[in-house]
CSV table of C-alpha atoms and ligand atoms in Angstrom, one decimal:
chain,number,residue,atom,x,y,z
A,3,UNK,CA,121.5,99.4,110.0
A,4,UNK,CA,121.0,100.7,106.5
A,5,UNK,CA,119.3,104.0,105.9
A,6,UNK,CA,115.5,104.2,105.6
A,7,UNK,CA,114.0,106.5,103.1
A,8,UNK,CA,110.4,107.7,103.1
A,9,UNK,CA,108.2,109.8,100.8
A,10,UNK,CA,107.2,113.1,102.4
A,11,UNK,CA,105.4,115.9,100.7
A,12,UNK,CA,106.6,115.2,97.1
A,13,UNK,CA,110.2,114.2,97.9
A,14,UNK,CA,112.1,111.1,99.0
A,15,UNK,CA,114.0,111.9,102.2
A,16,UNK,CA,115.8,110.2,105.0
A,17,UNK,CA,113.3,109.0,107.6
A,18,UNK,CA,115.1,110.9,110.4
A,19,UNK,CA,114.1,114.2,108.7
A,20,UNK,CA,110.3,113.5,109.1
A,21,UNK,CA,108.4,113.8,112.4
A,22,UNK,CA,104.8,114.7,113.5
A,23,UNK,CA,104.1,117.4,116.0
A,24,UNK,CA,102.2,116.8,119.3
A,25,UNK,CA,99.6,119.4,118.2
A,26,UNK,CA,98.9,117.8,114.9
A,27,UNK,CA,95.2,116.9,114.3
A,28,UNK,CA,96.3,113.6,113.0
A,29,UNK,CA,97.9,112.8,116.3
A,30,UNK,CA,95.2,114.4,118.5
A,31,UNK,CA,92.1,113.2,116.6
A,32,UNK,CA,93.2,110.5,114.1
A,33,UNK,CA,92.3,112.7,111.2
A,34,UNK,CA,93.7,110.8,108.3
A,35,UNK,CA,93.4,107.7,106.1
A,36,UNK,CA,95.9,105.2,104.9
A,37,UNK,CA,96.6,102.2,102.7
A,38,UNK,CA,98.5,98.9,103.1
A,39,UNK,CA,100.1,97.6,100.0
A,40,UNK,CA,102.6,94.8,99.3
A,41,UNK,CA,105.5,94.5,96.9
A,42,UNK,CA,106.4,90.9,96.2
A,43,UNK,CA,110.0,89.8,95.7
A,44,UNK,CA,110.8,87.0,93.2
A,45,UNK,CA,114.1,85.4,93.6
A,46,UNK,CA,114.1,83.7,90.2
A,47,UNK,CA,113.7,87.0,88.4
A,48,UNK,CA,115.6,89.0,90.9
A,49,UNK,CA,112.7,91.4,90.8
A,50,UNK,CA,110.4,93.2,93.2
A,51,UNK,CA,106.8,93.8,92.0
A,52,UNK,CA,104.5,96.5,93.5
A,53,UNK,CA,101.1,94.7,93.7
A,54,UNK,CA,97.9,96.4,92.6
A,55,UNK,CA,99.3,99.9,93.2
A,56,UNK,CA,96.6,101.5,91.0
A,57,UNK,CA,93.8,99.9,93.0
A,58,UNK,CA,95.3,100.9,96.4
A,59,UNK,CA,95.9,104.5,95.4
A,60,UNK,CA,92.4,104.7,93.8
A,61,UNK,CA,91.0,103.6,97.1
A,62,UNK,CA,93.3,106.0,99.0
A,63,UNK,CA,92.1,109.0,96.9
A,64,UNK,CA,88.5,108.0,97.3
A,65,UNK,CA,89.0,107.7,101.1
A,66,UNK,CA,90.7,111.1,101.2
A,67,UNK,CA,87.9,112.7,99.2
A,68,UNK,CA,85.3,111.4,101.6
A,69,UNK,CA,87.2,112.8,104.5
A,70,UNK,CA,87.8,116.2,102.8
A,71,UNK,CA,91.5,115.7,102.7
A,72,UNK,CA,93.0,117.3,99.5
A,73,UNK,CA,95.7,115.2,97.9
A,74,UNK,CA,97.7,117.0,95.2
A,75,UNK,CA,98.8,113.8,93.4
A,76,UNK,CA,97.2,111.5,90.9
A,77,UNK,CA,97.0,107.7,91.2
A,78,UNK,CA,99.8,107.4,88.6
A,79,UNK,CA,102.0,109.9,90.5
A,80,UNK,CA,101.6,108.1,93.8
A,81,UNK,CA,102.3,104.7,92.1
A,82,UNK,CA,105.5,106.2,90.5
A,83,UNK,CA,106.6,107.7,93.8
A,84,UNK,CA,106.2,104.3,95.4
A,85,UNK,CA,108.3,102.5,92.8
A,86,UNK,CA,111.0,105.2,93.3
A,87,UNK,CA,110.9,104.8,97.1
A,88,UNK,CA,111.2,101.0,96.9
A,89,UNK,CA,114.2,101.4,94.5
A,90,UNK,CA,115.8,104.0,96.8
A,91,UNK,CA,115.5,101.6,99.8
A,92,UNK,CA,116.9,98.9,97.6
A,93,UNK,CA,114.5,96.3,99.0
A,94,UNK,CA,115.2,92.8,97.8
A,95,UNK,CA,112.5,91.0,99.7
A,96,UNK,CA,108.7,91.2,100.2
A,97,UNK,CA,107.8,94.6,101.5
A,98,UNK,CA,104.8,96.3,103.1
A,99,UNK,CA,104.1,99.9,102.0
A,100,UNK,CA,102.2,102.3,104.1
A,101,UNK,CA,100.9,105.5,102.5
A,102,UNK,CA,99.1,107.9,104.9
A,103,UNK,CA,97.2,111.1,104.1
A,104,UNK,CA,96.7,113.2,107.2
A,105,UNK,CA,95.5,116.6,108.5
A,106,UNK,CA,98.5,118.2,110.1
A,107,UNK,CA,96.9,121.5,111.2
A,108,UNK,CA,98.0,122.5,114.7
A,109,UNK,CA,95.0,124.4,116.1
A,110,UNK,CA,92.6,123.0,118.6
A,111,UNK,CA,89.4,121.2,117.4
A,112,UNK,CA,88.7,118.1,115.2
A,113,UNK,CA,88.1,120.1,112.0
A,114,UNK,CA,88.5,118.7,108.6
A,115,UNK,CA,88.1,122.1,106.9
A,116,UNK,CA,91.7,123.2,107.3
A,117,UNK,CA,94.0,122.9,104.3
A,118,UNK,CA,97.1,121.3,106.0
A,119,UNK,CA,97.0,117.9,104.3
A,120,UNK,CA,100.2,115.9,104.2
A,121,UNK,CA,101.1,112.8,102.4
A,122,UNK,CA,103.8,110.3,103.6
A,123,UNK,CA,104.7,106.9,102.5
A,124,UNK,CA,107.0,104.5,104.4
A,125,UNK,CA,107.9,100.9,103.7
A,126,UNK,CA,109.4,97.9,105.5
A,127,UNK,CA,110.1,94.3,104.8
A,128,UNK,CA,107.2,92.0,105.8
A,129,UNK,CA,106.9,88.3,105.2
A,130,UNK,CA,104.1,86.6,107.1
A,131,UNK,CA,101.9,88.9,109.1
A,132,UNK,CA,100.0,86.3,111.2
A,133,UNK,CA,103.0,84.5,112.5
A,134,UNK,CA,101.0,81.2,112.0
A,135,UNK,CA,99.7,79.4,109.0
A,136,UNK,CA,96.4,78.3,110.5
A,137,UNK,CA,94.4,80.5,112.8
A,138,UNK,CA,92.1,80.2,115.8
A,139,UNK,CA,89.7,83.2,116.0
A,140,UNK,CA,86.9,84.4,118.2
A,141,UNK,CA,84.0,86.8,117.9
A,142,UNK,CA,84.6,89.9,120.0
A,143,UNK,CA,82.0,91.8,122.1
A,144,UNK,CA,82.9,95.1,120.3
A,145,UNK,CA,80.7,95.8,117.2
A,146,UNK,CA,82.0,97.0,113.9
A,147,UNK,CA,81.8,100.7,113.1
A,148,UNK,CA,79.1,101.8,110.7
A,149,UNK,CA,79.0,103.7,107.5
A,150,UNK,CA,77.1,106.6,109.1
A,151,UNK,CA,79.3,106.6,112.1
A,152,UNK,CA,82.9,106.3,111.0
A,153,UNK,CA,82.9,104.7,107.6
A,154,UNK,CA,85.0,101.5,107.5
A,155,UNK,CA,85.2,102.0,103.7
A,156,UNK,CA,87.5,105.0,104.1
A,157,UNK,CA,90.3,103.2,106.0
A,158,UNK,CA,90.4,106.1,108.3
A,159,UNK,CA,93.2,106.0,110.9
A,160,UNK,CA,90.7,106.8,113.8
A,161,UNK,CA,88.7,103.7,112.8
A,162,UNK,CA,91.6,101.4,113.8
A,163,UNK,CA,90.9,102.0,117.5
A,164,UNK,CA,87.8,99.8,116.8
A,165,UNK,CA,90.1,97.2,115.2
A,166,UNK,CA,92.7,97.5,118.0
A,167,UNK,CA,90.1,96.9,120.7
A,168,UNK,CA,88.9,93.8,118.9
A,169,UNK,CA,92.4,92.4,118.5
A,170,UNK,CA,93.1,93.1,122.2
A,171,UNK,CA,90.1,91.3,123.3
A,172,UNK,CA,90.8,88.3,121.0
A,173,UNK,CA,94.4,88.1,122.1
A,174,UNK,CA,93.6,88.4,125.8
A,175,UNK,CA,91.1,85.5,125.3
A,176,UNK,CA,93.8,83.4,123.7
A,177,UNK,CA,92.8,83.6,120.1
A,178,UNK,CA,95.1,84.5,117.2
A,179,UNK,CA,92.7,87.1,115.9
A,180,UNK,CA,89.1,88.5,116.4
A,181,UNK,CA,86.1,88.6,114.2
A,182,UNK,CA,83.5,91.5,114.3
A,183,UNK,CA,79.8,91.2,114.1
A,184,UNK,CA,77.8,94.2,112.8
A,185,UNK,CA,75.5,95.9,115.2
A,186,UNK,CA,72.6,93.9,113.8
A,187,UNK,CA,74.5,90.6,114.4
A,188,UNK,CA,75.8,89.7,110.9
A,189,UNK,CA,79.4,88.4,110.4
A,190,UNK,CA,81.4,91.4,109.4
A,191,UNK,CA,85.2,91.1,109.1
A,192,UNK,CA,88.4,90.8,111.1
A,193,UNK,CA,90.2,93.9,112.5
A,194,UNK,CA,92.4,94.1,109.3
A,195,UNK,CA,91.0,91.4,107.0
A,196,UNK,CA,87.9,90.2,105.2
A,197,UNK,CA,86.4,86.8,105.8
A,198,UNK,CA,85.1,84.1,103.5
A,199,UNK,CA,83.2,80.9,104.2
A,200,UNK,CA,82.9,77.9,101.9
A,201,UNK,CA,79.8,75.8,102.2
A,202,UNK,CA,78.1,73.3,100.0
A,203,UNK,CA,80.3,74.3,97.0
A,204,UNK,CA,79.6,78.0,97.4
A,205,UNK,CA,82.1,80.7,98.3
A,206,UNK,CA,80.3,83.3,100.5
A,207,UNK,CA,81.5,86.7,101.9
A,208,UNK,CA,79.7,89.5,103.6
A,209,UNK,CA,78.5,92.4,101.3
A,210,UNK,CA,79.8,96.0,101.4
A,211,UNK,CA,76.5,97.0,103.1
A,212,UNK,CA,77.6,95.0,106.2
A,213,UNK,CA,80.2,97.7,107.0
A,214,UNK,CA,83.3,95.9,105.7
A,215,UNK,CA,86.3,97.5,104.0
A,216,UNK,CA,85.9,96.5,100.4
A,217,UNK,CA,89.2,94.6,100.3
A,218,UNK,CA,91.4,94.5,97.3
A,219,UNK,CA,92.4,90.9,98.2
A,220,UNK,CA,88.7,90.1,98.7
A,221,UNK,CA,88.1,91.4,95.2
A,222,UNK,CA,90.8,89.1,93.9
A,223,UNK,CA,89.6,86.0,95.8
A,224,UNK,CA,86.1,86.6,94.3
A,225,UNK,CA,87.6,86.8,90.8
A,226,UNK,CA,89.7,83.7,91.3
A,227,UNK,CA,86.8,81.8,92.7
A,228,UNK,CA,84.6,82.6,89.7
A,229,UNK,CA,87.1,82.7,86.9
A,230,UNK,CA,89.7,80.1,87.8
A,231,UNK,CA,87.7,77.7,90.0
A,232,UNK,CA,84.2,78.1,88.4
A,233,UNK,CA,82.6,78.6,91.8
A,234,UNK,CA,79.3,80.2,92.6
A,235,UNK,CA,80.3,83.3,94.7
A,236,UNK,CA,77.7,85.1,96.9
A,237,UNK,CA,78.2,88.5,98.6
A,238,UNK,CA,75.5,88.3,101.2
A,239,UNK,CA,75.0,88.6,105.0
A,240,UNK,CA,76.2,85.6,107.0
A,241,UNK,CA,75.0,84.6,110.4
A,242,UNK,CA,77.4,83.6,113.2
A,243,UNK,CA,76.1,80.0,113.4
A,244,UNK,CA,76.2,79.6,109.6
A,245,UNK,CA,79.9,80.4,109.9
A,246,UNK,CA,80.4,77.8,112.6
A,247,UNK,CA,78.8,75.2,110.3
A,248,UNK,CA,80.9,76.0,107.3
A,249,UNK,CA,83.2,73.5,105.5
A,250,UNK,CA,86.0,76.2,105.4
A,251,UNK,CA,86.6,79.7,106.7
A,252,UNK,CA,89.5,81.9,105.7
A,253,UNK,CA,90.8,85.5,105.9
A,254,UNK,CA,91.9,87.7,103.0
A,255,UNK,CA,93.9,90.9,103.2
A,256,UNK,CA,97.0,92.6,102.0
A,257,UNK,CA,98.9,91.9,105.2
A,258,UNK,CA,97.2,88.6,106.1
A,259,UNK,CA,97.2,87.4,102.4
A,260,UNK,CA,95.0,84.3,102.3
A,261,UNK,CA,95.1,82.5,105.6
A,262,UNK,CA,92.9,79.6,106.8
A,263,UNK,CA,90.8,79.7,110.0
A,264,UNK,CA,90.6,76.3,111.6
A,265,UNK,CA,88.8,77.2,114.8
A,266,UNK,CA,86.1,79.8,115.7
A,267,UNK,CA,85.0,80.3,119.3
A,268,UNK,CA,86.6,77.0,120.2
A,269,UNK,CA,84.6,75.2,117.6
A,270,UNK,CA,86.5,73.2,115.0
A,271,UNK,CA,85.9,74.4,111.4
A,272,UNK,CA,85.5,71.6,108.9
A,273,UNK,CA,88.2,69.0,109.4
A,274,UNK,CA,90.2,71.3,111.7
A,275,UNK,CA,92.9,71.9,109.2
A,276,UNK,CA,93.5,74.0,106.1
A,277,UNK,CA,90.8,73.1,103.5
A,278,UNK,CA,91.3,72.2,99.9
A,279,UNK,CA,89.6,75.3,98.6
A,280,UNK,CA,91.7,77.7,100.7
A,281,UNK,CA,94.9,75.8,99.5
A,282,UNK,CA,93.9,76.2,95.8
A,283,UNK,CA,93.1,79.9,96.3
A,284,UNK,CA,96.5,80.5,98.0
A,285,UNK,CA,98.3,78.7,95.2
A,286,UNK,CA,96.6,80.8,92.6
A,287,UNK,CA,97.1,84.0,94.6
A,288,UNK,CA,100.9,83.5,95.2
A,289,UNK,CA,101.3,82.4,91.6
A,290,UNK,CA,100.2,85.8,90.3
A,291,UNK,CA,101.8,88.3,92.7
A,292,UNK,CA,105.1,88.2,90.8
A,293,UNK,CA,104.0,88.8,87.3
A,294,UNK,CA,104.2,85.1,86.1
A,295,UNK,CA,100.6,84.7,85.2
A,296,UNK,CA,100.0,86.8,82.0
A,297,UNK,CA,96.2,87.2,82.8
A,298,UNK,CA,97.0,89.1,85.9
A,299,UNK,CA,100.3,90.7,84.9
A,300,UNK,CA,98.8,94.2,84.9
A,301,UNK,CA,98.5,93.9,88.7
A,302,UNK,CA,102.3,93.7,89.1
A,303,UNK,CA,104.6,96.7,88.5
A,304,UNK,CA,108.4,95.9,88.4
A,305,UNK,CA,110.6,98.0,90.5
A,306,UNK,CA,114.0,97.3,89.0
A,307,UNK,CA,114.9,97.8,85.4
B,30,LIG,C1,89.4,96.4,108.3
B,30,LIG,C2,90.0,95.8,107.1
B,30,LIG,N1,89.3,94.9,106.4
B,30,LIG,C3,89.8,94.3,105.3
B,30,LIG,C4,91.1,94.5,104.9
B,30,LIG,C5,91.6,93.8,103.7
B,30,LIG,O1,91.7,94.8,102.6
B,30,LIG,P1,92.8,94.6,101.5
B,30,LIG,O2,92.6,93.2,100.9
B,30,LIG,O3,92.5,95.7,100.6
B,30,LIG,O4,94.1,94.7,102.2
B,30,LIG,C6,91.9,95.5,105.6
B,30,LIG,C7,93.2,95.8,105.2
B,30,LIG,O5,93.5,96.8,104.7
B,30,LIG,C8,91.3,96.1,106.7
B,30,LIG,O6,92.0,97.0,107.4
C-alpha cells in the first residue's frame, strides 16, 4: 500500500505520525467541527480539481468561530495546504477531503474555553458514496437537532450522532437512507445531504430556518435551477405529504452529489425512476466540476501544474 500523507498542525506528515489521545475532548465530547470536500479527477486533462475549496473553508472557519475554536489559518492558507496535500498523495482519481478542527485539551469537562485547538486534514479516494444510483428512503423517528440545541449549521462532530441514529434506523428498516423531520414536523434533510422536491414546474427545498446544513451543493443546485434551467426556486418549509406527492425528489451533497430518490416510505415518487429534471441537474453538475464550464471555472482549483 502506498503511503498516506495528512495535514497536521501546519505540516504535511505521514499519517502514522498522527494520533488522538483517549483524554482528548474531541474524543470524549465530540468538541470539533469538520468539512467534507471533493476533488474531481478528469482523465482527458490528466488533472485533479479541488472543488469549491474557498466555500468549504469559509464555512469551516465560520463553524469554528461559533464553537469558539481558534483556527490560526486563513481560507486561502487552508486551500493551499489542501492542494499541497493532494499533490503529495499523488491522487489521480476523485478524492474526498476531510478537514477537522477539534479541541484536544486533556482535562475533564466539556469546556470550549481551552486553547488547545488542532487542525487536521486527511483525504481518500471516493467515487460513488451511495453505492446505488436511485434511492429508497424513509422518514425516521429521530428529529433533527435545532439551532439553539446543537446547531446543524456548524457541522459539529457531535451533531453527527443525530445523523448516525437516523441512518441506523433507516438501514435497519431496509431503506438506503433516512430523512429527518424537524421537531415541528417539516421536511428537513438527510443525515448528510439536503433534499429537493420538484412539483408543478417549481424546484423547492427547505429553508435554512428549518435546521438544515446550508449545503454548498444545495447552493449550486439552486443556482443551476435558476440560471441554467430558468426554474422558479422556492426555499420554504415542505410538509411530509407534499413530498410524497412530488413529481421528483432528490438529494444533494458533497459526498452524495446529486442522487435521485425514487421511493419514500414505500411510496413511489413520480414515475418510480430518475426524473428528467434530476438528470439535467446531474449533467450540469458533473459538467462543471472539472473546470470545463468557463462560467463556473472559479469553483475548480487545479492540483497539478
Ligand atoms: C447534515 C448535512 N446536510 C447537508 C449536507 C450537504 O452539504 P454540502 O453540499 O455542503 O456537502 C451535508 C454534508 O456535508 C450534511 O452533513
